[in-house]
Coordinates of C-alpha atoms and ligand atoms in Angstrom, one line a residue:
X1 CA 0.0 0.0 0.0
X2 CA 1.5 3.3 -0.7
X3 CA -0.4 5.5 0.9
X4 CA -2.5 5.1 4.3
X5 CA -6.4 4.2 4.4
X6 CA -6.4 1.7 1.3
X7 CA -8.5 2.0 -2.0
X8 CA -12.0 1.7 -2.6
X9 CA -11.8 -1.1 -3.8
X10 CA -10.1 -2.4 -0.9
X11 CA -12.6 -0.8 1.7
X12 CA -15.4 -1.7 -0.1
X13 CA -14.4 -5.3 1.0
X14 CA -14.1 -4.3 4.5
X15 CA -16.1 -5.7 7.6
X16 CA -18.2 -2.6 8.6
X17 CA -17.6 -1.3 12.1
X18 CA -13.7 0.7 12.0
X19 CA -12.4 3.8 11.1
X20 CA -11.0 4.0 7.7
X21 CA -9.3 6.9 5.3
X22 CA -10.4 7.5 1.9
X23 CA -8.7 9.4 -1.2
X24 CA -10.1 9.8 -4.3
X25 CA -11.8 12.3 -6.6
X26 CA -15.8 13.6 -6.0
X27 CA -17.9 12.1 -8.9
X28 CA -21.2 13.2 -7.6
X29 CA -22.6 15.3 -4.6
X30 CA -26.3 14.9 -3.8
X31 CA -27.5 16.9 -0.4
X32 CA -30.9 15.9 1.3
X33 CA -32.4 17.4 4.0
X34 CA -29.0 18.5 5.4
X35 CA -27.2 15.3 4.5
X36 CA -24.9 15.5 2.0
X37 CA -24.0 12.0 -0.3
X38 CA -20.6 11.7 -1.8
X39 CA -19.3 9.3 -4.7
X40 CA -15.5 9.2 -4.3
X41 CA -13.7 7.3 -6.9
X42 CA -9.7 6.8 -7.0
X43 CA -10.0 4.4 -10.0
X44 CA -9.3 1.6 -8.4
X45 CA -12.8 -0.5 -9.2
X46 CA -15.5 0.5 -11.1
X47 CA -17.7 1.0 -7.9
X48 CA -17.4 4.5 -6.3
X49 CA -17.3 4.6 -2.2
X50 CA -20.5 6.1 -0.6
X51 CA -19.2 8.8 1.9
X52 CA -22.4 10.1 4.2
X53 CA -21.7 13.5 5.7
X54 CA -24.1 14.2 8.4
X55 CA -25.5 17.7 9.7
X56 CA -22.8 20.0 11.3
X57 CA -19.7 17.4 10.7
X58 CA -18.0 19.9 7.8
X59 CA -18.5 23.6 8.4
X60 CA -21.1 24.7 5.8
X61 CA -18.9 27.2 4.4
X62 CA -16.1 23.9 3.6
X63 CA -19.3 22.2 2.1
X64 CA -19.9 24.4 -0.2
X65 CA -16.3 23.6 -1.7
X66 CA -16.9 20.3 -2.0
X67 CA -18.4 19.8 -6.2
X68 CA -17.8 17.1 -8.3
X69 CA -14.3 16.7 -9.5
X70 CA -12.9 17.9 -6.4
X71 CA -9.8 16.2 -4.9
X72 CA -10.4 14.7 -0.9
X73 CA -9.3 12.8 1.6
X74 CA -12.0 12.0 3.9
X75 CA -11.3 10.5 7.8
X76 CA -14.5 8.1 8.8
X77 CA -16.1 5.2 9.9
X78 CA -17.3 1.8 7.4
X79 CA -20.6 1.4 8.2
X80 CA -22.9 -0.9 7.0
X81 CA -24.6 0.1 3.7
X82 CA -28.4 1.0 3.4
X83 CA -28.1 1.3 -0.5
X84 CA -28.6 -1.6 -2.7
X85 CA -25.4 -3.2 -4.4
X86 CA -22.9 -2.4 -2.0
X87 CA -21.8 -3.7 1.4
X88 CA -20.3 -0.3 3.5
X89 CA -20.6 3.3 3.0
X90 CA -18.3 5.5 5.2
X91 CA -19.6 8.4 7.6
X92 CA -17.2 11.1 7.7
X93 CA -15.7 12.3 10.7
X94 CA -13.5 15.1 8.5
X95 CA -13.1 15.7 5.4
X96 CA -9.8 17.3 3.7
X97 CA -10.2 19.2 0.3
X98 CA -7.2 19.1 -1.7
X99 CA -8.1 20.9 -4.6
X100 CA -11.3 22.4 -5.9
X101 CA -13.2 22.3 -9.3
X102 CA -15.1 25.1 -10.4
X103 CA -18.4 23.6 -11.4
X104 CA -18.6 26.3 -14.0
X105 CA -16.0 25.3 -16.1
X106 CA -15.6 21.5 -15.0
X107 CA -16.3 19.6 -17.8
X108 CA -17.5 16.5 -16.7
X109 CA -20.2 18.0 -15.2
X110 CA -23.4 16.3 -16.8
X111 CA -24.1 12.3 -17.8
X112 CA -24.1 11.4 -21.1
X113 CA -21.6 13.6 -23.3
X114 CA -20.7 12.1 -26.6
X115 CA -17.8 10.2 -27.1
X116 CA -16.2 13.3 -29.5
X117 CA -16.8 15.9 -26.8
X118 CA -14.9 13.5 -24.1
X119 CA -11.9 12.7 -26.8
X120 CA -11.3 16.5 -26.9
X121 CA -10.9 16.7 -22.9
X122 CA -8.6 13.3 -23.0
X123 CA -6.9 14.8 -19.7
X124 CA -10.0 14.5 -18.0
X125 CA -11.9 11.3 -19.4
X126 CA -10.2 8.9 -17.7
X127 CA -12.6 10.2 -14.4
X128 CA -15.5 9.0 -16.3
X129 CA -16.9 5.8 -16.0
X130 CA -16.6 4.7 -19.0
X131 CA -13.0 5.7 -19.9
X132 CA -12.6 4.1 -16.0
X133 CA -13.6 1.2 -17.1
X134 CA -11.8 0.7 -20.5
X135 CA -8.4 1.5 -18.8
X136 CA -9.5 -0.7 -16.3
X137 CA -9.6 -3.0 -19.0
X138 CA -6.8 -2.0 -20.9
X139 CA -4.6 -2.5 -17.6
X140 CA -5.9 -6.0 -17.3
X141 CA -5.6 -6.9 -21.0
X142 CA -1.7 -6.1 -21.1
X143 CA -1.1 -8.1 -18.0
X144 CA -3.0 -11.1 -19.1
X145 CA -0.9 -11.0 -22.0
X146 CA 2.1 -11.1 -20.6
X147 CA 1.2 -13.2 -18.0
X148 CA 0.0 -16.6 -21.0
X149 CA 3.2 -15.8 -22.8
X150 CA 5.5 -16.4 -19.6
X151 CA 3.0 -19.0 -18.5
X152 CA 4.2 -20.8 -21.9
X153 CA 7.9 -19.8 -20.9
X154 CA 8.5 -17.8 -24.8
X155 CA 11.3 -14.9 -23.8
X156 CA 10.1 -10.9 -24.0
X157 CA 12.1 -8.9 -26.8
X158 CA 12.6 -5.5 -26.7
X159 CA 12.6 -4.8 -30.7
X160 CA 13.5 -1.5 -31.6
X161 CA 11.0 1.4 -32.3
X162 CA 13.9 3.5 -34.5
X163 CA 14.7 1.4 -37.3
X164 CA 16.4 1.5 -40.6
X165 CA 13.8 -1.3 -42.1
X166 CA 10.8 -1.7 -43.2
X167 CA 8.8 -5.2 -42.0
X168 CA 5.5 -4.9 -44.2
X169 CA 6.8 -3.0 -47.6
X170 CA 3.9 -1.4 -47.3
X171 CA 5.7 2.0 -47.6
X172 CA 3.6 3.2 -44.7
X173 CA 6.3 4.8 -42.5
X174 CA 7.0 7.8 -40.7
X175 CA 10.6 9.1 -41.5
X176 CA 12.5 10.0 -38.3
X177 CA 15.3 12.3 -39.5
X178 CA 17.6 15.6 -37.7
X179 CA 18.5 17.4 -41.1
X180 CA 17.5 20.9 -41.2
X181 CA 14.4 20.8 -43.3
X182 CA 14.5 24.1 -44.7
X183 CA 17.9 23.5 -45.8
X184 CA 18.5 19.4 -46.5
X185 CA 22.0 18.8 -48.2
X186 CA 21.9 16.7 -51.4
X187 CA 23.9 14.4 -53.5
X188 CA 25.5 16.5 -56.1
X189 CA 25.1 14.1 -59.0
X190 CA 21.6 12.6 -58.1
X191 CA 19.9 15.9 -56.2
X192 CA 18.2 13.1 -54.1
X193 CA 18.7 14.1 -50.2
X194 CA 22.2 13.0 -49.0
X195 CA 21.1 11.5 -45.7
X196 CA 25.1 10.7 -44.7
X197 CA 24.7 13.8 -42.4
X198 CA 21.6 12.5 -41.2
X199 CA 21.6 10.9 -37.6
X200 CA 21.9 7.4 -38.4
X201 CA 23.7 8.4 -41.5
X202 CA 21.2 6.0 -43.6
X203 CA 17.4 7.3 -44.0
X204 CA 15.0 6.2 -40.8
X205 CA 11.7 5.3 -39.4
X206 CA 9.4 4.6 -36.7
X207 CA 8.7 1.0 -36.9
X208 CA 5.8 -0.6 -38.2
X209 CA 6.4 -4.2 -36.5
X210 CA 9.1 -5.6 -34.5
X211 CA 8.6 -9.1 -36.3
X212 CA 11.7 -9.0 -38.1
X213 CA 13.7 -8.8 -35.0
X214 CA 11.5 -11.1 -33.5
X215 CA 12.6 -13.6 -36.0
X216 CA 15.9 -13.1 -34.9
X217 CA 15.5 -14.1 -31.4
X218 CA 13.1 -16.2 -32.0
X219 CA 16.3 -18.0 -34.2
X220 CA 17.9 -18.5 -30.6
X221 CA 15.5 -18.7 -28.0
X222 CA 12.8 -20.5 -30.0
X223 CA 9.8 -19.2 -28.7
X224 CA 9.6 -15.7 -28.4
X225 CA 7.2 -12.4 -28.1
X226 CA 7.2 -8.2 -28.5
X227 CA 4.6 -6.1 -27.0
X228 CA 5.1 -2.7 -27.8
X229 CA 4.1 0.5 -29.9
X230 CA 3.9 0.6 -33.7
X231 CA 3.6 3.5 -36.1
X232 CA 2.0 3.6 -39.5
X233 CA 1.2 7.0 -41.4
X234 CA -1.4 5.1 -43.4
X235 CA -4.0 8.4 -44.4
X236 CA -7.0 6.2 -43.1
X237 CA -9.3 7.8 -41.3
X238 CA -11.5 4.9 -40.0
X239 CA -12.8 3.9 -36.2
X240 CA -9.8 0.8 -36.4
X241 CA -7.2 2.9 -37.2
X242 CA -4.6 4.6 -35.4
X243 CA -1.0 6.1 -36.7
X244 CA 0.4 4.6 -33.0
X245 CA -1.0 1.7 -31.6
X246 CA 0.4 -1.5 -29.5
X247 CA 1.1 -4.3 -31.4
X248 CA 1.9 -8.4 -29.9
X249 CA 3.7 -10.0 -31.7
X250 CA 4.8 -13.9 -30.8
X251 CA 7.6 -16.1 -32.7
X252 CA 7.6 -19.2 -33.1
X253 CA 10.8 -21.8 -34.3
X254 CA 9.8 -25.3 -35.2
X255 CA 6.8 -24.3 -36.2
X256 CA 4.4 -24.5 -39.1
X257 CA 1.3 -22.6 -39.6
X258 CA -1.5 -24.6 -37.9
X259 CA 0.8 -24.5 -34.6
X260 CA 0.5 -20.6 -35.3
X261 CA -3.3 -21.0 -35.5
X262 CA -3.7 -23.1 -32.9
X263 CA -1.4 -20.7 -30.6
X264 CA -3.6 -17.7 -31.4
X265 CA -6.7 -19.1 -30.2
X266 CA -5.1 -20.6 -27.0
X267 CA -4.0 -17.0 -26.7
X268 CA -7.0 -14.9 -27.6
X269 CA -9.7 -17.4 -25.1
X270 CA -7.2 -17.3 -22.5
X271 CA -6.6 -13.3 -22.7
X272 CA -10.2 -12.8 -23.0
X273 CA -11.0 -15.3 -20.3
X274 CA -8.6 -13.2 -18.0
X275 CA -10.3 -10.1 -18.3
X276 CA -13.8 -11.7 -18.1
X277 CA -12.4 -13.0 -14.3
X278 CA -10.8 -9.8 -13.0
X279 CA -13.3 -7.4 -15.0
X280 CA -16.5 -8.3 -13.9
X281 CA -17.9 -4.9 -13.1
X282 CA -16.4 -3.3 -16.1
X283 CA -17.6 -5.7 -18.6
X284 CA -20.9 -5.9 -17.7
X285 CA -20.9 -2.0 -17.7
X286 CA -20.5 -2.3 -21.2
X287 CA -22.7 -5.0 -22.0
X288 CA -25.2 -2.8 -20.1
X289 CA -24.3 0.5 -21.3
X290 CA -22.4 0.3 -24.4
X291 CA -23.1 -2.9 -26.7
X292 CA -25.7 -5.2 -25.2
X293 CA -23.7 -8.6 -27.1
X294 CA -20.1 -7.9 -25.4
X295 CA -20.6 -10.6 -23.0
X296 CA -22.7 -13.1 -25.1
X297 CA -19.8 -12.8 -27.9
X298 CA -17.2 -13.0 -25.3
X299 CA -18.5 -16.1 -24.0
X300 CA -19.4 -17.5 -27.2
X301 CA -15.8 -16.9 -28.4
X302 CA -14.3 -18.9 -25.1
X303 CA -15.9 -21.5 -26.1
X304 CA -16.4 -22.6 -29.4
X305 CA -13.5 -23.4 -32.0
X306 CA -12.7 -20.9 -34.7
X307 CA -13.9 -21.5 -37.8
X308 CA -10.9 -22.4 -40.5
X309 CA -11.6 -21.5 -44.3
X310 CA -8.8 -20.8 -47.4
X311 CA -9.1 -17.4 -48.9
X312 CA -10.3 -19.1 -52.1
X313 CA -13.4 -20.4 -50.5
X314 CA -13.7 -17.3 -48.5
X315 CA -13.8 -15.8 -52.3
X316 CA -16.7 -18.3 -53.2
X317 CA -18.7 -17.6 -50.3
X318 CA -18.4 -14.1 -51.1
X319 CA -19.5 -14.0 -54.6
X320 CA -22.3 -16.6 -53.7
X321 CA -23.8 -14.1 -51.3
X322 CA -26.2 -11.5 -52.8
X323 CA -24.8 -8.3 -51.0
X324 CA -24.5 -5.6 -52.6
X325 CA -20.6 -4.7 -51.6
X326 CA -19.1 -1.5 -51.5
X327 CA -15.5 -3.0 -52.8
X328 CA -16.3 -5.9 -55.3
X329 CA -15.2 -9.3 -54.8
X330 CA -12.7 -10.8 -56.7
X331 CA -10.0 -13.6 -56.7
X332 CA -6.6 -11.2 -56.0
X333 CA -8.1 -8.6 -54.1
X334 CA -7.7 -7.6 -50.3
X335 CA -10.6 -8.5 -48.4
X336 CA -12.2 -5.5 -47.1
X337 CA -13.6 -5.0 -43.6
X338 CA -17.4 -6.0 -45.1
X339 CA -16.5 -8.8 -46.4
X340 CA -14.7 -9.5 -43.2
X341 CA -17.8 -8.8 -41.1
X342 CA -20.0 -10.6 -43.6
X343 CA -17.7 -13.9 -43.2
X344 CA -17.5 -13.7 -39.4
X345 CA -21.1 -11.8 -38.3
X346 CA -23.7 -14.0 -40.7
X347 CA -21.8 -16.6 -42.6
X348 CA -19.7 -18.1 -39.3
X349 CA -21.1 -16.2 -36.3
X350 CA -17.6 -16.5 -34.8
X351 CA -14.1 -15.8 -35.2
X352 CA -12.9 -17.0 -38.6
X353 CA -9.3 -18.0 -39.5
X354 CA -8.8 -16.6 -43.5
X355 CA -5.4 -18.5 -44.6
X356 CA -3.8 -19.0 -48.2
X357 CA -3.9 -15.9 -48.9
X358 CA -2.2 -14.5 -52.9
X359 CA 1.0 -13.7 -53.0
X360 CA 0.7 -10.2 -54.3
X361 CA -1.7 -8.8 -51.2
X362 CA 0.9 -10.4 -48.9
X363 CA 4.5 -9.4 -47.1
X364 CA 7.6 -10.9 -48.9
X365 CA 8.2 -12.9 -45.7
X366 CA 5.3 -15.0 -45.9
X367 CA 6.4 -18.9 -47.1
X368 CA 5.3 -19.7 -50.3
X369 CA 2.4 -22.7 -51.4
X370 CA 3.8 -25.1 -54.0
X371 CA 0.7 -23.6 -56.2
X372 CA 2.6 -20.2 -57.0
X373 CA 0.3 -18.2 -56.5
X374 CA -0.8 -18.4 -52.6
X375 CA 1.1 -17.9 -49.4
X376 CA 0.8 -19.6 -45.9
X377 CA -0.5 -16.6 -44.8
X378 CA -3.5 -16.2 -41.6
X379 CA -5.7 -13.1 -40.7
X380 CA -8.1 -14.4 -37.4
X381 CA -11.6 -12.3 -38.5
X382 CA -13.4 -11.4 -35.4
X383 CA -16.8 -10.2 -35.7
X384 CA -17.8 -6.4 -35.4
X385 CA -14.3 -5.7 -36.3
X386 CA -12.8 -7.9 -38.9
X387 CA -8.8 -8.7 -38.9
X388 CA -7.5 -8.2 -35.3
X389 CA -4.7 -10.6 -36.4
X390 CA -2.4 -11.1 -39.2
X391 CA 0.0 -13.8 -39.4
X392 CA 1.9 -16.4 -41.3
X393 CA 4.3 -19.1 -41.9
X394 CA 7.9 -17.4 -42.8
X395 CA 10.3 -18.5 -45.7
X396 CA 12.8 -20.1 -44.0
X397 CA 13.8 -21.2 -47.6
X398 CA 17.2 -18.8 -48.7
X399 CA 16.2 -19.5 -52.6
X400 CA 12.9 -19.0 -53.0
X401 CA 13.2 -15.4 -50.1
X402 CA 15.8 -13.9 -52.8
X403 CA 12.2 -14.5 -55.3
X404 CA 10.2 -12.9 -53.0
X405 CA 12.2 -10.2 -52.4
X406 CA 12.8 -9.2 -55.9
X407 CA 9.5 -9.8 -57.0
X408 CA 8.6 -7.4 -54.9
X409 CA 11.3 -4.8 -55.7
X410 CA 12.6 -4.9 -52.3
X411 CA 16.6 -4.4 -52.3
X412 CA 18.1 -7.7 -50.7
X413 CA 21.0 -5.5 -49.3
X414 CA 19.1 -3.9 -46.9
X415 CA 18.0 -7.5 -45.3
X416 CA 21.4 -9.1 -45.6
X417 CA 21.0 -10.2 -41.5
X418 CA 17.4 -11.2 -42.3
X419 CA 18.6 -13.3 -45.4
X420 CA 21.5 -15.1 -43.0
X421 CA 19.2 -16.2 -40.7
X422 CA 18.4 -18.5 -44.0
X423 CA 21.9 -19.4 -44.5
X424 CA 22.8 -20.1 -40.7
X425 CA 21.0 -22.7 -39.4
X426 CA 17.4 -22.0 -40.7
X427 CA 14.1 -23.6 -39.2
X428 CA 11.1 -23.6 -40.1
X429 CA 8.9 -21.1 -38.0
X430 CA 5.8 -18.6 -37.9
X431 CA 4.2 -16.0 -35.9
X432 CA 1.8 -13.3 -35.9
X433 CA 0.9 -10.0 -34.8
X434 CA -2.3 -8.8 -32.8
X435 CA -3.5 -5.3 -33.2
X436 CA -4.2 -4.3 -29.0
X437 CA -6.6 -1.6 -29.3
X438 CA -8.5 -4.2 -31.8
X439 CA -9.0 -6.7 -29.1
X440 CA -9.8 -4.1 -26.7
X441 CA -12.2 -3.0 -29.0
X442 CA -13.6 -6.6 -29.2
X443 CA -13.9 -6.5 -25.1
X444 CA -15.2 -3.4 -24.4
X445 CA -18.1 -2.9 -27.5
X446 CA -16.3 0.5 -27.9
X447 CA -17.0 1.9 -31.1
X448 CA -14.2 3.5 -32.5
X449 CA -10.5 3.0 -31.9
X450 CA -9.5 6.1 -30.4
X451 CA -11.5 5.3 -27.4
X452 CA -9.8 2.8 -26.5
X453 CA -6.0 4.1 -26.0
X454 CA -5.0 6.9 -23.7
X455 CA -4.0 9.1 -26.2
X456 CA -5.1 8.4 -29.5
X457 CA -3.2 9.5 -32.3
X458 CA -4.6 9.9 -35.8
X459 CA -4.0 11.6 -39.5
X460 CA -4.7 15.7 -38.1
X461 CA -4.5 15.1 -34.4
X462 CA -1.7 14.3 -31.8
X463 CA -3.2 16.3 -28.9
X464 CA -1.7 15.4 -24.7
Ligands
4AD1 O1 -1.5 -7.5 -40.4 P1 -0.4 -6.6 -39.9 O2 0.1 -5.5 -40.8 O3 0.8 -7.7 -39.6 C1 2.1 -7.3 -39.3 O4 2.5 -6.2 -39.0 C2 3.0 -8.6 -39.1 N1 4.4 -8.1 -39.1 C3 2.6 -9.3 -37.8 C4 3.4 -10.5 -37.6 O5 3.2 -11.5 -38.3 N2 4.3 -10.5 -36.6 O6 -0.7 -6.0 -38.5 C5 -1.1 -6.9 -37.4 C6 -2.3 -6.4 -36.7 C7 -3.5 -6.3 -37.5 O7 -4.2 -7.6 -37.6 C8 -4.4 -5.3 -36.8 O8 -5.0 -6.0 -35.7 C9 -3.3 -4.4 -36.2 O9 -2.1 -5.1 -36.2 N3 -3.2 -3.2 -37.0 C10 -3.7 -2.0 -36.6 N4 -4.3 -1.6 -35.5 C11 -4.6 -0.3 -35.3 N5 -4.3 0.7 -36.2 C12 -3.7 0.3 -37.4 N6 -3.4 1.3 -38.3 C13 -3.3 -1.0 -37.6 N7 -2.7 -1.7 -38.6 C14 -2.6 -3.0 -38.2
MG2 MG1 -2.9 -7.6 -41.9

């Protein structure tokens, strides 16, 4: 404990009948007939404490002071609760006000603002409930994470976020350079920027996966995982977006693709299972009061087996349904997130694992199908949101990656380490990458992505 008098959460489990201290924040005041009722939250559960202030115990005049969003500590007795859904209340004995907030200009005054009005005060929704809850949520998620992949005894890497590569080729990068923009030197013969000046003397990036590196430890100590930010400057300005988000990504060695399939669906019933246990108030807040099928899809995802299907008979089903689709449907193309949604919300009613994908919609890393023309690629298709993982099979092959690479127009210079972890003792091995704020998404029933992380960043807006 770091601080005398406990959490609410803590003296909400407490045997009525001893003094206690309480610190927290004022969510709402209510005063009757001289009694004054306050909701203290410190964040700690989604329940607020019930502090009773009886007649004459706080000078009016400190009273007064005392508005939602105020800062307190209040000195009192657990007593037992009259109220419904809660065991103890406290009755103050003194109250100390910290700090005030002027209920004029306090902006969490009122119930129900929209989710756009509580984005723009991001330094102040985290008092709300729901924003309480999700990083409630968001808190548990992470450590149930970590906690299944040291369970299974795979080692954390630290893969850098600076980087001089790019994983995906997807040419969705943000550049990370110290020349003087107004004034960048250039290559006399070329006029192409001369970035031997440049900090890393070589052009540079935040990155947009750390499986690259992954694969290298993954080359040593088998079994292997990152957990940490990712950038892409993709211009798409949808609700599962964002230009930063928090990406997992495991590695696997002797490993083919249906042992990477069958680890992400260990992985996503346990994580989810997790949160289910130590959530319990916060999820069925947002079953209640956000999406009324969080918990029945949570529960129906724990328990029943993902649905398996090849790209090419994810292509028929398509083009057998009679939709009328935004994007068409056609062998070669990307799915898009309605033809994801279709496949997972009325053709499956589950999570569905897409694999097989073509060659050309796919990473150069991705091991190639003796067809030609597919790769042992897997996206895991969750419904209401579509891919929330994409993964694969890697060519462990030295030959046929040189192919890939070139096909692709991607200089095999700049992955000469990735290419000798072909010709050094190579194995065959797989992993994939889980989007965080897409499965936090999936537990909350949030709507849009950028209510899910602290600080959401997007194309226009890097606000806090
Ligand atoms: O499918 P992606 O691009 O795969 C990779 O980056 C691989 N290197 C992963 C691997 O095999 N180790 O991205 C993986 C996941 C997606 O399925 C999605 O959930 C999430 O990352 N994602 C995003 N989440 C939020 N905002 C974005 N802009 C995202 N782009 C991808
Ligand atoms: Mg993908």
């Amino acid at each position: 404990m770091i601080r005398p008098g406990g959490t609410v959460r803590e003296l909400l489990n407490q045997i009525p009948g001893q003094n206690a201290t309480v610190h927290g924040w004022v969510k709402t005041r209510r005063d009757s007939k001289g009694i004054h009722f306050l909701h203290i939250s410190d964040g700690s559960c989604f329940s607020d404490l019930q502090v009773v202030v009886e007649e004459g115990i706080v000078p009016e005049e400190q009273m007064r002071s005392i508005t939602t969003g105020s800062s307190v500590r209040v000195d009192g007795e657990l007593v037992e609760s009259p109220a419904a859904g809660q065991k103890v209340e406290m009755k103050a004995h003194s109250i100390h006000l910290y700090g005030t907030a002027d209920p004029v200009s306090y902006p969490l005054q009122k119930k129900g603002h929209t989710m756009e009005f509580l984005r723009e005060i991001a330094h102040l929704r985290p008092r709300s409930n729901t924003f309480g809850s999700v990083f409630r949520v968001r808190n548990a998620l992470a450590h149930a994470i970590h906690t299944f992949f040291q369970n299974e005894g795979f080692l954390y890497v630290h893969t850098p976020i600076l980087t001089a590569s790019d994983c995906e080729g997807a040419g969705a990068m943000f550049g990370v350079t110290t020349l003087d923009l107004m004034n960048l030197p250039r290559e006399k013969q070329s006029g192409k920027i001369d970035y031997s000046s440049d900090f890393f003397a070589k052009p540079a990036f935040l990155t947009v996966s750390g499986q690259l590196e992954a694969e290298i430890f993954a080359m040593a100590f088998t079994n292997v995982y990152t957990f940490g930010p990712t950038f892409r400057a993709e211009n798409s300005n949808t609700p599962r977006h964002l230009a930063e988000f928090w990406m997992i990504e495991p590695e696997i060695a002797f490993a083919d693709l249906k042992d990477d399939m069958e680890l992400a669906e260990r992985f996503l019933k346990f994580v989810i299972n997790e949160v289910m246990n130590r959530c319990e108030d916060d999820i069925a807040f947002f079953d209640k009061r956000i999406d009324n099928t969080v918990l029945s899809t949570l529960n129906n995802v724990v328990s029943s087996d993902f649905e398996h299907v090849t790209y090419t008979e994810a292509v028929n089903i398509l083009e057998k349904s009679d939709k009328d689709w935004e994007f068409p449907v056609k062998w070669g193309s990307d799915l898009q997130s309605e033809h994801e949604r279709y496949l997972t919300e009325d053709v499956f009613k589950k999570p569905v694992i897409v694999t097989d994908y073509p060659k050309e919609i796919k990473a150069f890393y991705m091991r190639a199908n003796d067809d030609g023309k597919t790769v042992r690629a897997m996206d895991v298709l969750a419904p209401r949101i579509g891919e929330i993982i994409g993964g694969s099979q890697r060519e462990e092959r030295l030959d046929v990656l040189k192919t890939r690479l070139a096909e692709q127009g991607l200089e095999e210079s700049a992955y000469w380490w990735y290419l000798d972890l072909r010709r050094f003792g190579t194995v065959p091995h797989a992993g994939f990458g889980l989007g965080f704020e897409r499965l936090m998404l999936y537990l909350t029933g949030m709507k849009n992505i950028r209510d899910v992380i602290p600080f959401p960043r997007t194309p226009g807006s890097a606000d806090f």
